[in-house]
Amino acid sequence: MRRRAMSHNIKRLPRRLRELARAEAEKPEHQKKDLPKSKCRKARRRHINLVAEFNRRQKNNIWLETHIWHAKRFHMIKKWGYCLGDRPTTKCYRACYRAMANHCLLQDLSYYCCLELIGKEEELLTGLAQMCSVDTGPTFAALSCLGGRRQGALTLYRKGQYPDGALGPVTYIWKPRNETDSASASRQLWIWTHPVFKQDILAELKAVCHCSEPLEPCNPKPVVTLSQEENRMDVAEKVGQKRKRNDGSRMLVPVKKIIGDGTRDPQQPYSWVSQTTGIVIRDLTMEILRYRLIGPLSHCVLTEALKAASVHTDLGTTDAEVKNWWVENCRNPKQVSLHRRQEAVFELLQGLSSSDLPSGTILGLTVGDPRLSLPKKRSKAMPNPEKYQDGEKVRQLILEGVSAECAQSFLWDWNICNCVTENKMPEKDLNSLRSKLLVPGSYLDLGPQESKIPILLVQQPGKIAGEDRPGWGSGWDILLPKGWGMAFWLPLIYRGARVGGLQEGLKHSLYKRTPHVPSEYPDCPAGTQFAREVERDLLEKFKRRPPAKRANYVKHGTLAPFFCPWEKLTLDWKARNEASQRDEGSSVLGSEDSVAEGEASCGPVTGRLRREMDASSQDNMQVENVTDTTDPCEKDETTLNCAFCVLRSRKLLRQVSAWCQPAHVKAQKIRRRASKLDQQELTEDALLPVVQCYPRALVWVCLTLLKRGSPELHAMICIPSKEDLFQLSKDKNFCGPQEPKHSDVFKKIILKQKEMKKREKTGKAAQNTMSSAMDMTPTKQEDLTLGLWPEPLPDVTSHCSRILLGFVAQGDFSLAFGCGEALGFVSLTGLLRMLLDQPEDQKGLVLLRNPASLQYRFARLTVEV
């Protein structure tokens, strides 16, 4: 059937409609828009226009130096103010696992933020000691890290609020002391953290160190804004006019952006000083690039891709290259001797595995331009033990690590880093020199004109918790000056390194059984914000599907399928524990004979603890009786002060880890180390002080499924009943019980709500609207979604047939173990109560259930320290 088209001529309409048509046609939305005069593709692809377009596209989300390489091969996402590679476009899930397990996986972590602190050592340690605790492990004052030989890692807290007020995890590096430095000399400290934690940590550092007055920015050259760049490039182009320019009006080529980051305003200062302590804080984000190599053969990739810089000692004082910073250092015998020792240590690495060295080992080095040694074809770097047969030096390196002198690097000198970035030889000049070689493809020797780049090599320890697969996932981090990103990126790939994105980093943390940043730090403000974003994305994806093509979580008994209600979980377990203590206290107070018998059988310590428990329960009852007379503002303040936290005390975690082990495992591993650990037995008296000190604490746990199954995000960790454990002991192939199907109590309400809206639209039943409404308010009715529980949630612990213990933060089928594995958090109170009731040979057994499933599956729970 032919489509009938209407004329745009108003006079073809009847006269009574012409005025309406003319008024309608004069509206702005119906006016013909002027098409932009876009250039042809050849003009757009010119270097001048291309760089300007790239700079414009970085206005909201900063690109890394390897962005264009990633954009051609990865699915890109915009996160944390950057444009990052999420996962490769090719099918390489198993290939990336084989790379990190057997060879080398490469990641670009240049989006990580670096904060520099300069000041006296005592002043720095005094201020930083208020943001960490010795209870969680080594702090900034650890001897192995204070000398600059090792990299340290810890979790920062707000000033004096441990164990509450967590800010996020950081790694730190101290600049090694020189021989000429005195005890009161200024020290330099680098703190590396994820972009989501940067603003909170930076604000707390400025408050602790009293750094409030801003300094001038580190880079003296102002950053050219987009408007200035466009005005500078604006050239009048007319139709038919050739692209000819005079020397006087030559258009300036825009400079490619290699500075700036997405977590700060370019107009704001990024260096601050304290007038009282003299401490200077600088934000060095995107000023230092960071690449991570994961795998046992990371050494081989490094030693083949990078070559130590050659020493120039035969130059005269009249040579033109005398202004080169490296030539100046080559005239110092001490610097030459140090460089020779660093080169010898670097060459020894090829005969070792990345996990052989002490964790966090730092090696400073100055290397030549890696573009000169780029091979013609991509090859796979493999170890060659025949070259390195000096077993004594290798053994000494494994036992003692790298000395503090060899950890020194010119990367700490800001003037040298700027000189290296500015004097980098362009790729065009390098190719021009290659074309003049007599033998094409031979090595290009530039001599003193070759660029020398200072770098830092930092060893990543890999898996250090637990006893299985120690050192798995270890590797090296390369720190180098800005502007040299692609010059180091391509040589590493040509040596066989496989590139991974954010998803590969997530799987790496799953196989290492370590918390992933930032999703698995729920007690940090940034972790809470990230959880909200994930919930919003999953909820939007859920609502895009029709009700018949999505899971009904109400019928599955899942209260929170898109987020983990940690606040509600810890509150419910605290209420359950107080209720059980109140019941026990009332029964004990009812008969004085039972109290006397309990004190006689359990000893004086147990009797005192029970009396304290009874006193606390009576106080709680008195508080509940006077809740109506208390001020609501004061009640809100008390509840805010009692927020949940994540247990990070190493001593207590070792104790909980030992309690989670079954009897046969304890006989083999725990009993032989009982004298060293000084552990207590699992009794009611041992649990009381822990629960009273940490009433709302979460514990990081690892879960391994006993049989089939693959855990998913936000899966529920539940306590098995006695019948479940008895059935498992009788039948080893018993996979687990099933959750009875729940009834959807909101389905009728939602259907009536839809009928009301339909009637209101048609206008047939306007008077029956109020009578047919339910007891719920209109605002609550609008929030109802078919298949989801509305807010506020009921008691999350007792909603299902099995008591809820915690949630899974990440889980999947593990290629490392060949079974389903999950990582998550459980309530400390609930975990201790569960372990107290379980038999000795079945301790640590829990049930896992995915949000869209009714099947429970048995899993082994462990706490790795």
JSON list of C-alpha atoms in Angstrom, two decimals, residues 559 572-573 576 742 794-804:
[
{"chain": "A", "resi": 559, "resn": "LEU", "atom": "CA", "xyz": [15.19, -9.93, 50.58]},
{"chain": "A", "resi": 572, "resn": "ASP", "atom": "CA", "xyz": [19.65, -8.21, 63.73]},
{"chain": "A", "resi": 573, "resn": "TRP", "atom": "CA", "xyz": [22.46, -10.42, 65.03]},
{"chain": "A", "resi": 576, "resn": "ARG", "atom": "CA", "xyz": [19.43, -11.91, 68.66]},
{"chain": "A", "resi": 742, "resn": "HIS", "atom": "CA", "xyz": [7.41, -18.35, 49.59]},
{"chain": "A", "resi": 794, "resn": "PRO", "atom": "CA", "xyz": [12.01, -7.43, 57.83]},
{"chain": "A", "resi": 795, "resn": "ASP", "atom": "CA", "xyz": [14.40, -9.43, 60.00]},
{"chain": "A", "resi": 796, "resn": "VAL", "atom": "CA", "xyz": [16.97, -10.73, 57.50]},
{"chain": "A", "resi": 797, "resn": "THR", "atom": "CA", "xyz": [18.37, -13.45, 59.77]},
{"chain": "A", "resi": 798, "resn": "SER", "atom": "CA", "xyz": [15.12, -15.38, 60.29]},
{"chain": "A", "resi": 799, "resn": "HIS", "atom": "CA", "xyz": [13.28, -14.67, 57.05]},
{"chain": "A", "resi": 800, "resn": "CYS", "atom": "CA", "xyz": [14.07, -18.08, 55.50]},
{"chain": "A", "resi": 801, "resn": "SER", "atom": "CA", "xyz": [14.06, -21.61, 56.85]},
{"chain": "A", "resi": 802, "resn": "ARG", "atom": "CA", "xyz": [17.84, -21.39, 57.54]},
{"chain": "A", "resi": 803, "resn": "ILE", "atom": "CA", "xyz": [19.30, -18.62, 59.69]},
{"chain": "A", "resi": 804, "resn": "LEU", "atom": "CA", "xyz": [21.20, -16.07, 57.59]}
]
